[in-house]
């Protein structure tokens, strides 16, 4: 990937002094560099949590943290922290920035990585400007945010806030049969420090939107005020395998047909409700998986999301009721396993207002938003005031090699983060 570095202009907004800016060339170079790590022979980018390729990414990040003069600390779940503190502020709780550097399979270069590298860039810029923070500032790269290799997603930040026991987390079995704890040790990122050792005064995460709203509305900055609740379930439907050509339709116990009915129900139910809920069947596997055999088993996942807890609960209840109907009508059985459940999150109003104020002062249009994706910020919000900053995603595409945000937007978001960090770290 080639990143073109635009010339930076200084906005003056409503104040007389020029606004300070991050080092745009350095930030974009870091994004480009990290984006080369984990590519296969076809050029596809994959850095699954605790994999060899993610180790390479972690090593690169740690090197940059050390060059910036930060104290590097790794906890037992593998979360990486770069901490800037002085003798004068060492007793204060830190302002924390960050995100993650693990990816999905065949990923883009910005998801998560942008937030970590922008956090590092803000700290480097402030140090170069001679800024003296009233409290420490830390940048974090949390383990297994994507949840592709190990479930649940956002695992590192969940453990950090005490939402999952560390021993249980380390014993998590991956999709490839590996144990998370063993893999962290193998790649050299099983730290000795207990998770949660660093309780933030506040947390701010900068991220690409991963949706189309900002680009379509020609808005530079999203001030994220809340985040959808998430319900993940695995459904197993058991039917009876039989010959596809000799078994009449009315005499079948077809697990595949029953599974298909679930997907159609969710689409139609949400359409009728006129709610912002979304539902996705992301994986599905049939047994015996033969073209001429009626499936005896269907195993699939259901991802339900809504920014309102009552609506999310109602959607879960509707799915359970429909499964009972399908069982009765199709002659199958079904079991449901809860994989993850996170309630909707309301972010800190004061930080959201700071984001809006910074955007306005820099002459950038902004709007308040709901995040449809899960982020580490929703976990950290359990223990500290938190908020997120979004920048536009071209065509709303993410989790895809076509994921793209224009350099000017990346720089604008990092400059807004810089403003917010200066305000919070100044004690104002």
XYZ file of C-alpha atoms in Angstrom:
428
model
C 0.000 0.000 0.000
C 1.246 3.466 -0.843
C 0.135 6.283 1.446
C 0.291 9.783 0.018
C 1.113 12.370 2.657
C -0.828 15.584 2.045
C 0.406 19.028 2.952
C -0.913 20.144 6.318
C -2.713 23.435 6.684
C -3.243 25.061 10.077
C -6.802 25.878 11.079
C -7.277 28.970 13.229
C -10.968 28.595 14.004
C -12.221 30.894 16.749
C -8.844 31.498 18.407
C -5.864 33.590 17.412
C -3.040 31.074 17.965
C -2.512 28.292 15.399
C -3.543 24.846 16.540
C -0.667 22.434 17.084
C -0.646 19.405 14.826
C 0.678 15.877 15.006
C 3.544 14.790 12.768
C 1.471 13.611 9.834
C 4.335 12.034 7.910
C 5.376 9.940 10.920
C 1.843 8.753 11.663
C 1.138 7.735 8.066
C 4.516 6.001 7.806
C 3.772 3.969 10.944
C 0.378 2.933 9.542
C 1.952 1.944 6.244
C 4.777 0.031 7.964
C 2.498 -1.948 10.290
C 0.246 -2.681 7.316
C 3.035 -4.667 5.664
C 3.292 -7.139 8.541
C 1.260 -10.324 8.219
C 0.840 -10.460 4.458
C 0.884 -13.812 2.667
C 2.144 -14.657 -0.831
C -1.043 -13.211 -2.313
C -0.657 -9.968 -0.412
C -3.543 -10.660 1.958
C -3.152 -9.170 5.450
C -3.930 -11.441 8.412
C -2.653 -10.931 11.969
C -4.761 -13.157 14.192
C -4.340 -12.786 17.945
C -1.185 -14.402 19.385
C -0.094 -15.690 15.966
C 3.405 -15.463 14.536
C 2.375 -12.545 12.350
C 0.840 -10.692 15.276
C 4.060 -11.240 17.231
C 5.873 -9.439 14.423
C 3.373 -6.582 14.657
C 3.714 -6.448 18.440
C 7.482 -6.398 18.156
C 7.325 -3.487 15.739
C 4.944 -1.562 18.006
C 7.055 -2.179 21.112
C 10.092 -0.902 19.221
C 8.266 2.329 18.412
C 7.108 2.716 22.018
C 10.676 2.353 23.218
C 11.990 4.847 20.650
C 9.380 7.299 21.982
C 10.856 6.877 25.469
C 7.792 5.177 26.941
C 7.813 2.555 29.662
C 6.575 -0.688 28.062
C 4.505 -2.995 30.253
C 2.850 -6.254 29.189
C 0.233 -7.903 31.390
C -0.634 -11.580 31.686
C -3.288 -11.490 28.958
C -0.770 -9.906 26.582
C -2.108 -6.346 26.573
C 0.721 -3.976 25.625
C 1.011 -0.562 27.305
C 3.346 2.324 26.557
C 3.319 4.687 29.535
C 4.549 8.277 29.695
C 4.883 9.506 33.241
C 7.151 11.743 35.302
C 8.095 12.074 38.941
C 5.574 14.893 39.251
C 2.535 12.957 37.953
C 3.441 9.332 38.752
C 0.828 9.130 41.508
C -2.047 10.169 39.257
C -4.328 7.806 37.336
C -3.444 7.915 33.630
C -5.308 9.092 30.593
C -5.408 6.009 28.369
C -5.541 5.921 24.567
C -5.492 2.937 22.263
C -7.214 0.107 20.439
C -5.772 -3.137 18.963
C -3.439 -4.418 16.238
C -4.864 -7.920 15.655
C -6.914 -8.247 12.464
C -9.561 -10.338 10.788
C -8.634 -12.638 7.901
C -7.738 -10.709 4.718
C -8.017 -7.397 6.504
C -7.488 -3.724 5.830
C -4.734 -1.687 7.462
C -6.666 0.833 9.569
C -9.078 -1.040 11.853
C -7.689 -0.778 15.384
C -4.139 -0.024 14.262
C -5.010 3.601 13.532
C -6.130 4.174 17.123
C -2.994 2.646 18.633
C -0.590 4.452 16.303
C -2.440 7.775 16.601
C -2.249 7.453 20.388
C 1.504 6.933 20.114
C 1.788 9.862 17.719
C -0.101 12.174 20.096
C 2.275 11.301 22.919
C 5.330 11.842 20.704
C 3.970 15.188 19.534
C 3.254 16.367 23.074
C 6.721 15.364 24.232
C 8.296 17.254 21.339
C 6.200 20.326 22.165
C 7.452 20.306 25.747
C 3.979 19.629 27.129
C 3.973 18.620 30.799
C 0.865 16.524 31.555
C -0.719 16.735 34.970
C -1.275 12.974 34.822
C 0.418 10.078 32.997
C -0.654 9.248 29.452
C -0.668 5.633 28.272
C -1.303 4.030 24.902
C -2.676 0.478 24.915
C -2.851 -2.310 22.339
C -5.381 -4.805 23.670
C -5.226 -8.534 22.946
C -7.740 -10.314 20.688
C -10.140 -7.482 20.004
C -11.376 -9.082 16.804
C -12.246 -12.454 18.353
C -11.439 -14.352 15.148
C -9.068 -16.905 16.653
C -10.323 -16.782 20.266
C -13.776 -15.931 21.631
C -15.085 -13.616 22.862
C -13.929 -10.571 20.980
C -12.514 -7.643 22.981
C -11.050 -10.286 25.275
C -7.972 -8.352 26.403
C -9.902 -5.256 27.440
C -12.617 -7.417 29.015
C -10.007 -9.100 31.228
C -8.440 -5.703 31.992
C -11.685 -4.422 33.517
C -12.363 -7.624 35.482
C -15.160 -8.881 33.253
C -13.455 -12.235 32.651
C -11.162 -14.157 35.003
C -7.568 -14.224 33.803
C -7.172 -17.985 34.232
C -10.355 -18.643 32.287
C -9.196 -16.295 29.554
C -5.770 -17.932 29.272
C -7.480 -21.330 28.969
C -9.564 -20.180 25.989
C -9.382 -22.679 23.134
C -8.940 -21.182 19.688
C -10.509 -22.172 16.405
C -7.279 -24.033 15.646
C -7.285 -25.934 18.957
C -4.573 -23.828 20.575
C -4.753 -22.315 24.075
C -4.486 -18.541 24.251
C -2.172 -18.650 27.265
C 0.189 -21.106 25.591
C 0.306 -19.069 22.401
C 1.017 -15.826 24.271
C 3.903 -17.560 26.029
C 5.169 -19.024 22.754
C 5.369 -15.632 21.053
C 6.870 -13.961 24.132
C 3.893 -11.858 25.167
C 2.725 -13.558 28.369
C 3.558 -10.721 30.743
C 3.983 -10.973 34.499
C 1.798 -8.023 35.488
C -1.791 -8.701 36.542
C -4.451 -7.284 34.194
C -6.119 -4.162 35.498
C -2.938 -2.824 37.093
C -3.520 0.431 35.239
C -6.902 1.982 36.044
C -7.452 4.954 33.740
C -8.697 8.374 34.690
C -10.343 8.405 31.252
C -10.089 6.548 27.959
C -10.322 7.894 24.393
C -10.224 5.660 21.309
C -9.767 6.961 17.782
C -11.103 4.661 15.055
C -12.259 4.543 11.485
C -16.053 4.534 11.325
C -16.409 1.165 9.550
C -19.675 2.479 8.166
C -20.888 4.896 5.457
C -22.455 7.750 7.432
C -19.604 10.247 7.745
C -18.529 9.951 4.129
C -22.071 10.205 2.766
C -22.802 13.274 4.867
C -19.385 14.853 4.139
C -18.573 15.069 7.847
C -14.986 14.815 9.070
C -15.432 13.796 12.702
C -17.840 11.503 14.500
C -18.259 12.134 18.229
C -19.382 8.698 19.351
C -21.883 9.021 22.182
C -22.982 5.389 22.540
C -22.315 1.875 21.333
C -24.660 -0.961 20.449
C -25.247 -3.937 22.669
C -24.100 -7.243 21.217
C -25.522 -10.753 21.563
C -23.622 -13.692 20.062
C -25.166 -17.171 20.010
C -24.320 -20.501 18.414
C -27.348 -22.530 17.311
C -27.214 -26.261 16.601
C -30.181 -27.817 14.811
C -30.455 -31.614 14.621
C -32.497 -33.278 11.876
C -32.327 -36.590 10.017
C -30.014 -37.299 7.061
C -31.739 -38.914 4.119
C -31.590 -39.253 0.343
C -32.132 -35.928 -1.412
C -33.912 -37.514 -4.348
C -36.169 -40.122 -2.762
C -37.440 -38.335 0.353
C -40.620 -36.247 -0.249
C -40.432 -32.691 1.019
C -43.271 -33.237 3.495
C -41.459 -36.208 5.054
C -38.148 -34.523 5.774
C -36.516 -33.428 9.042
C -34.220 -31.001 7.258
C -31.753 -29.191 9.539
C -30.613 -27.028 6.616
C -34.099 -25.785 5.847
C -34.693 -25.035 9.529
C -31.497 -22.984 9.651
C -32.512 -21.049 6.547
C -35.834 -20.209 8.183
C -33.976 -18.554 11.080
C -32.177 -16.159 8.751
C -35.352 -15.210 6.913
C -37.205 -14.706 10.184
C -34.596 -12.305 11.560
C -34.601 -10.211 8.391
C -38.393 -9.957 8.268
C -38.837 -9.423 12.013
C -36.417 -6.476 12.089
C -37.981 -4.966 8.964
C -41.423 -5.071 10.608
C -40.140 -3.583 13.870
C -38.743 -0.453 12.169
C -35.956 -0.490 14.781
C -32.213 0.078 14.231
C -31.524 -3.537 15.223
C -29.276 -5.653 13.006
C -28.883 -9.431 12.786
C -26.269 -11.508 11.024
C -25.764 -15.234 10.524
C -22.029 -15.098 10.072
C -21.074 -18.768 9.951
C -23.007 -21.899 8.964
C -21.927 -25.525 8.623
C -23.975 -28.522 7.493
C -23.455 -32.211 8.162
C -22.850 -34.482 6.350
C -22.184 -31.628 3.898
C -22.992 -33.566 0.733
C -24.900 -32.264 -2.265
C -27.310 -35.227 -2.408
C -27.959 -35.704 1.329
C -30.525 -33.863 3.434
C -28.545 -32.179 6.253
C -28.754 -33.963 9.583
C -27.157 -31.057 11.425
C -26.800 -27.308 10.955
C -24.501 -25.278 13.196
C -24.551 -21.511 12.787
C -23.869 -18.297 14.648
C -26.252 -15.403 15.208
C -25.016 -11.860 15.871
C -27.717 -9.511 17.209
C -27.100 -5.814 17.900
C -29.112 -2.825 19.091
C -28.221 0.395 20.964
C -31.170 -0.131 23.340
C -31.021 -2.920 25.932
C -34.775 -3.516 26.038
C -34.976 -3.879 22.264
C -31.981 -6.211 22.257
C -33.620 -8.400 24.877
C -36.859 -8.394 22.862
C -34.962 -9.473 19.737
C -33.328 -12.311 21.652
C -36.732 -13.385 22.941
C -38.220 -13.262 19.441
C -35.455 -15.499 18.124
C -36.030 -18.007 20.929
C -39.775 -18.065 20.225
C -39.228 -18.585 16.498
C -36.861 -21.467 17.170
C -39.636 -23.167 19.137
C -41.985 -22.735 16.164
C -39.416 -24.121 13.745
C -38.751 -27.120 15.976
C -42.434 -27.974 16.023
C -43.042 -27.434 12.310
C -39.885 -29.047 10.903
C -39.563 -31.998 13.285
C -36.039 -31.013 14.365
C -34.389 -30.237 17.716
C -32.265 -27.238 18.586
C -29.779 -26.145 21.243
C -28.471 -22.639 21.773
C -25.090 -21.684 23.267
C -24.376 -18.157 24.458
C -20.996 -17.024 23.092
C -20.921 -13.394 24.234
C -23.301 -10.770 25.598
C -22.483 -7.091 26.054
C -24.990 -4.430 27.033
C -25.177 -1.109 25.149
C -22.758 1.560 26.382
C -23.331 5.296 26.848
C -20.065 7.217 26.585
C -19.019 10.133 28.771
C -20.850 13.314 27.798
C -18.032 15.652 28.781
C -15.510 13.881 26.564
C -17.986 13.773 23.682
C -18.414 17.543 24.031
C -14.614 17.986 24.011
C -14.453 16.095 20.724
C -17.138 18.317 19.209
C -15.418 21.465 20.498
C -12.068 20.457 19.030
C -13.610 19.679 15.656
C -15.380 23.031 15.618
C -12.248 24.956 16.591
C -10.347 23.300 13.754
C -13.087 24.084 11.224
C -14.173 20.441 10.911
C -17.786 19.366 10.644
C -18.827 16.819 13.265
C -21.870 14.882 14.332
C -22.809 12.633 17.232
C -22.978 8.947 16.397
C -23.762 5.440 17.600
C -21.123 2.804 16.986
C -22.536 -0.337 15.427
C -19.291 -2.246 15.944
C -17.845 -3.416 19.228
C -14.662 -1.745 20.453
C -12.319 -1.926 23.434
C -13.812 1.405 24.551
C -17.036 -0.340 25.532
C -15.092 -2.471 28.005
C -13.000 0.328 29.458
C -16.196 2.366 29.899
C -17.062 -0.043 32.722
C -14.293 1.403 34.900
C -13.621 4.926 33.580
C -15.174 7.765 31.574
C -14.689 6.895 27.900
C -15.562 8.054 24.412
C -14.582 7.472 20.800
C -13.669 9.581 17.783
C -14.620 8.336 14.311
C -13.216 9.367 10.933
C -14.800 8.472 7.579
C -14.450 5.090 5.891
C -14.587 5.104 2.093
C -17.850 3.433 0.996
C -18.315 2.277 4.601
C -16.063 -0.727 3.950
C -14.108 -2.453 6.735
C -12.829 -5.947 7.571
C -11.806 -6.005 3.928
C -8.612 -5.155 1.996
C -10.567 -2.314 0.330
C -10.829 -0.592 3.716
C -9.611 2.974 3.196
C -9.603 6.341 4.910
C -8.080 9.339 3.174
C -4.814 10.600 4.734
C -6.371 14.022 5.344
C -9.110 12.385 7.430
C -6.592 10.278 9.360
C -4.636 13.423 10.184
C -7.748 15.381 11.156
C -8.850 12.668 13.557
C -5.406 12.486 15.155
C -5.369 16.254 15.618
C -8.750 16.163 17.352
C -7.398 13.404 19.581
C -4.390 15.609 20.317
C -6.668 18.454 21.451
C -8.756 16.214 23.688
C -5.684 14.615 25.238
C -4.135 17.997 26.014
C -7.303 19.166 27.711
C -7.803 16.036 29.825
C -4.115 15.636 30.653
C -3.921 19.295 31.690
C -6.469 18.613 34.403
C -9.022 20.926 32.813
